[in-house]
Amino acid sequence: MESSSLTSLPEETTEHQQHPQSLSAFASIPARPPTQSTPSQKYSPLDWLSYFDEEDDISIPESDDVFHVYKAGKEGPVVLCLHGGGYTGLSFSLSASLMKEKVRVVAMDLRGHGKSIAENELDLSIETMCNDVVAVVKAMYGDSPPAIVLVGHSMGGSVAVHVAASKAISTLAGLIVIDVVEGTALASLIHMQKILSSRVQHFSSIEKAIEWSVKGGSLRNIESARVSIPPTLKYDDSKKCYVHRAQLVETEKYWRGWYEGLSEKFLSSPVPKLLLLAGTDRLDRVTRLILPLLPREDVPDEFANLVLNFISRNRIGPRGVEIPGLRRPFQSQPLK
């Protein structure tokens, strides 16, 4: 969610399109035709390798589902990042580059988003998305995963809460939720179809989409937009332009399930937890206890410090021990 509205409950939308077989799973940006003019460098795409160390495709056994992840860092607990609706794991790029000296960051493209491929990309039910996350953890780490801190933004925050409450990850050591509050999220849903359908749907170039995301206010950090917006697009050959990759308009029947009962599930999750908000206007009866904080893309340094301080304060290491070298914070205690 952005601080001015709840347009990030589903943030992006597009028409359904099968993944073309000729498109590489590791293409950094969608294929595009030659352009006749040189685009402004201000909005040109940035390579994800400047922020993450590697990417991988995680195949889920007994299915055709393949989930794309970006990885950074070699040591420490795993900070597993789940993006908001319509975005991808690259929305955590700037903060990942700041955290990877202390922790391992894994940013996942959720079903129907980015480079992930699923048999049913329109099944964004909370149950399916939770199962996806648990399956990815199982495929990556087997029966002995390292200590994991779940970090989720908006829709991804809902998934993180439900996974934590289910106790499906035995080594889950922390939960951080960004910009999602049950009461306000549910109240906003009646406006979402109008918001999504009234947005710009077609772009002549990736640069134009990046420019639109910045000037339209969905992102304020140009660097973040330049690395995170390209994988949210796909090229539509029939329309000869770029469109949004995610098809959130067609998943409306699942939206309410993302947020109903979220406050109680958050409070009942049996791990240390922290809620970060971009403003005070979204506080409901549960979250009045939480200090309003800053969004993760617009101020990645602040967000990275908050995550690392949370890990230090709760003595979360590779196997649940304290990480040397992380300073302890002096403000904002997480809910226990």
PDB file of C-alpha atoms in Angstrom, residues 127-242:
ATOM      1  CA  GLU A 127      -4.302 -21.042   0.960  1.00  0.00           C
ATOM      2  CA  THR A 128      -2.592 -21.596  -2.400  1.00  0.00           C
ATOM      3  CA  MET A 129      -0.083 -18.786  -1.939  1.00  0.00           C
ATOM      4  CA  CYS A 130       0.800 -20.024   1.556  1.00  0.00           C
ATOM      5  CA  ASN A 131       1.319 -23.525   0.213  1.00  0.00           C
ATOM      6  CA  ASP A 132       3.566 -22.063  -2.488  1.00  0.00           C
ATOM      7  CA  VAL A 133       5.813 -20.360   0.068  1.00  0.00           C
ATOM      8  CA  VAL A 134       6.065 -23.467   2.232  1.00  0.00           C
ATOM      9  CA  ALA A 135       6.807 -25.595  -0.847  1.00  0.00           C
ATOM     10  CA  VAL A 136       9.587 -23.229  -1.952  1.00  0.00           C
ATOM     11  CA  VAL A 137      11.198 -23.354   1.499  1.00  0.00           C
ATOM     12  CA  LYS A 138      10.975 -27.164   1.446  1.00  0.00           C
ATOM     13  CA  ALA A 139      12.462 -27.378  -2.070  1.00  0.00           C
ATOM     14  CA  MET A 140      15.308 -25.007  -1.212  1.00  0.00           C
ATOM     15  CA  TYR A 141      16.291 -26.288   2.232  1.00  0.00           C
ATOM     16  CA  GLY A 142      14.812 -29.762   2.665  1.00  0.00           C
ATOM     17  CA  ASP A 143      13.909 -30.946   6.150  1.00  0.00           C
ATOM     18  CA  SER A 144      16.496 -28.765   7.923  1.00  0.00           C
ATOM     19  CA  PRO A 145      15.937 -25.150   6.890  1.00  0.00           C
ATOM     20  CA  PRO A 146      17.946 -22.366   8.524  1.00  0.00           C
ATOM     21  CA  ALA A 147      16.350 -19.779  10.772  1.00  0.00           C
ATOM     22  CA  ILE A 148      13.883 -17.822   8.626  1.00  0.00           C
ATOM     23  CA  VAL A 149      12.422 -14.342   9.063  1.00  0.00           C
ATOM     24  CA  LEU A 150       9.353 -13.780   6.894  1.00  0.00           C
ATOM     25  CA  VAL A 151       9.000 -10.244   5.494  1.00  0.00           C
ATOM     26  CA  GLY A 152       5.857  -9.399   3.548  1.00  0.00           C
ATOM     27  CA  HIS A 153       4.501  -6.242   1.933  1.00  0.00           C
ATOM     28  CA  SER A 154       0.752  -5.700   1.417  1.00  0.00           C
ATOM     29  CA  MET A 155      -0.585  -8.892  -0.246  1.00  0.00           C
ATOM     30  CA  GLY A 156       2.729 -10.567   0.578  1.00  0.00           C
ATOM     31  CA  GLY A 157       2.323  -9.409   4.174  1.00  0.00           C
ATOM     32  CA  SER A 158      -0.968 -11.264   4.371  1.00  0.00           C
ATOM     33  CA  VAL A 159       0.696 -14.398   3.024  1.00  0.00           C
ATOM     34  CA  ALA A 160       3.523 -14.039   5.552  1.00  0.00           C
ATOM     35  CA  VAL A 161       1.065 -13.742   8.452  1.00  0.00           C
ATOM     36  CA  HIS A 162      -0.923 -16.793   7.368  1.00  0.00           C
ATOM     37  CA  VAL A 163       2.237 -18.870   6.917  1.00  0.00           C
ATOM     38  CA  ALA A 164       3.484 -17.831  10.357  1.00  0.00           C
ATOM     39  CA  ALA A 165       0.144 -18.593  12.006  1.00  0.00           C
ATOM     40  CA  SER A 166       0.037 -22.037  10.375  1.00  0.00           C
ATOM     41  CA  LYS A 167       3.367 -23.023  11.995  1.00  0.00           C
ATOM     42  CA  ALA A 168       4.237 -24.784   8.725  1.00  0.00           C
ATOM     43  CA  ILE A 169       7.896 -23.645   8.794  1.00  0.00           C
ATOM     44  CA  SER A 170       9.557 -25.268  11.790  1.00  0.00           C
ATOM     45  CA  THR A 171      12.482 -22.829  11.906  1.00  0.00           C
ATOM     46  CA  LEU A 172      10.477 -19.635  11.502  1.00  0.00           C
ATOM     47  CA  ALA A 173      12.139 -17.123  13.822  1.00  0.00           C
ATOM     48  CA  GLY A 174      10.443 -13.797  13.046  1.00  0.00           C
ATOM     49  CA  LEU A 175       7.665 -12.015  11.159  1.00  0.00           C
ATOM     50  CA  ILE A 176       7.781  -8.506   9.679  1.00  0.00           C
ATOM     51  CA  VAL A 177       4.684  -7.113   7.960  1.00  0.00           C
ATOM     52  CA  ILE A 178       4.736  -3.926   5.890  1.00  0.00           C
ATOM     53  CA  ASP A 179       1.765  -1.698   5.109  1.00  0.00           C
ATOM     54  CA  VAL A 180      -1.185  -3.996   5.669  1.00  0.00           C
ATOM     55  CA  VAL A 181      -3.899  -3.512   8.283  1.00  0.00           C
ATOM     56  CA  GLU A 182      -6.993  -5.694   8.275  1.00  0.00           C
ATOM     57  CA  GLY A 183      -9.715  -3.096   8.821  1.00  0.00           C
ATOM     58  CA  THR A 184      -8.505  -0.562   6.294  1.00  0.00           C
ATOM     59  CA  ALA A 185      -7.593  -3.221   3.740  1.00  0.00           C
ATOM     60  CA  LEU A 186     -11.073  -4.755   3.830  1.00  0.00           C
ATOM     61  CA  ALA A 187     -12.739  -1.357   3.605  1.00  0.00           C
ATOM     62  CA  SER A 188     -10.728  -0.487   0.511  1.00  0.00           C
ATOM     63  CA  LEU A 189     -11.650  -3.559  -1.495  1.00  0.00           C
ATOM     64  CA  ILE A 190     -14.863  -2.056  -2.882  1.00  0.00           C
ATOM     65  CA  HIS A 191     -12.761   0.543  -4.698  1.00  0.00           C
ATOM     66  CA  MET A 192     -10.093  -1.747  -6.083  1.00  0.00           C
ATOM     67  CA  GLN A 193     -11.669  -2.764  -9.389  1.00  0.00           C
ATOM     68  CA  LYS A 194     -12.237   0.879 -10.304  1.00  0.00           C
ATOM     69  CA  ILE A 195      -8.712   1.818  -9.276  1.00  0.00           C
ATOM     70  CA  LEU A 196      -7.185  -1.013 -11.283  1.00  0.00           C
ATOM     71  CA  SER A 197      -9.269  -0.488 -14.404  1.00  0.00           C
ATOM     72  CA  SER A 198      -8.623   3.264 -14.456  1.00  0.00           C
ATOM     73  CA  ARG A 199      -4.849   2.889 -14.417  1.00  0.00           C
ATOM     74  CA  VAL A 200      -2.630   3.140 -17.478  1.00  0.00           C
ATOM     75  CA  GLN A 201      -2.676  -0.319 -19.037  1.00  0.00           C
ATOM     76  CA  HIS A 202      -0.395  -0.019 -22.076  1.00  0.00           C
ATOM     77  CA  PHE A 203       3.142   1.307 -22.435  1.00  0.00           C
ATOM     78  CA  SER A 204       5.142   1.909 -25.591  1.00  0.00           C
ATOM     79  CA  SER A 205       8.363   1.081 -23.751  1.00  0.00           C
ATOM     80  CA  ILE A 206       9.677  -0.129 -20.408  1.00  0.00           C
ATOM     81  CA  GLU A 207      11.049   3.353 -19.819  1.00  0.00           C
ATOM     82  CA  LYS A 208       7.547   4.808 -20.155  1.00  0.00           C
ATOM     83  CA  ALA A 209       6.251   2.346 -17.565  1.00  0.00           C
ATOM     84  CA  ILE A 210       9.034   3.279 -15.151  1.00  0.00           C
ATOM     85  CA  GLU A 211       8.310   6.965 -15.692  1.00  0.00           C
ATOM     86  CA  TRP A 212       4.598   6.384 -15.113  1.00  0.00           C
ATOM     87  CA  SER A 213       5.243   4.532 -11.843  1.00  0.00           C
ATOM     88  CA  VAL A 214       7.322   7.421 -10.515  1.00  0.00           C
ATOM     89  CA  LYS A 215       5.218  10.329 -11.762  1.00  0.00           C
ATOM     90  CA  GLY A 216       2.026   8.537 -10.800  1.00  0.00           C
ATOM     91  CA  GLY A 217       3.214   8.230  -7.223  1.00  0.00           C
ATOM     92  CA  SER A 218       3.253   4.447  -6.832  1.00  0.00           C
ATOM     93  CA  LEU A 219       7.020   4.688  -6.281  1.00  0.00           C
ATOM     94  CA  ARG A 220       9.005   7.733  -5.202  1.00  0.00           C
ATOM     95  CA  ASN A 221      12.467   6.219  -5.437  1.00  0.00           C
ATOM     96  CA  ILE A 222      13.568   6.323  -9.093  1.00  0.00           C
ATOM     97  CA  GLU A 223      16.362   3.805  -8.586  1.00  0.00           C
ATOM     98  CA  SER A 224      13.938   1.319  -7.084  1.00  0.00           C
ATOM     99  CA  ALA A 225      11.503   1.839  -9.953  1.00  0.00           C
ATOM    100  CA  ARG A 226      14.240   1.270 -12.531  1.00  0.00           C
ATOM    101  CA  VAL A 227      15.080  -2.169 -11.143  1.00  0.00           C
ATOM    102  CA  SER A 228      11.653  -3.330  -9.897  1.00  0.00           C
ATOM    103  CA  ILE A 229       9.235  -2.222 -12.634  1.00  0.00           C
ATOM    104  CA  PRO A 230      10.646  -4.121 -15.682  1.00  0.00           C
ATOM    105  CA  PRO A 231       9.731  -7.633 -14.437  1.00  0.00           C
ATOM    106  CA  THR A 232       6.167  -6.470 -13.699  1.00  0.00           C
ATOM    107  CA  LEU A 233       5.639  -6.098 -17.470  1.00  0.00           C
ATOM    108  CA  LYS A 234       5.252  -8.376 -20.451  1.00  0.00           C
ATOM    109  CA  TYR A 235       5.222  -7.561 -24.153  1.00  0.00           C
ATOM    110  CA  ASP A 236       1.875  -8.113 -25.883  1.00  0.00           C
ATOM    111  CA  ASP A 237       2.543  -8.982 -29.542  1.00  0.00           C
ATOM    112  CA  SER A 238      -1.066  -8.398 -30.569  1.00  0.00           C
ATOM    113  CA  LYS A 239      -1.135  -4.895 -29.105  1.00  0.00           C
ATOM    114  CA  LYS A 240       2.502  -4.092 -29.911  1.00  0.00           C
ATOM    115  CA  CYS A 241       3.104  -2.669 -26.456  1.00  0.00           C
ATOM    116  CA  TYR A 242       3.916  -3.587 -22.870  1.00  0.00           C
TER     117      TYR A 242
END
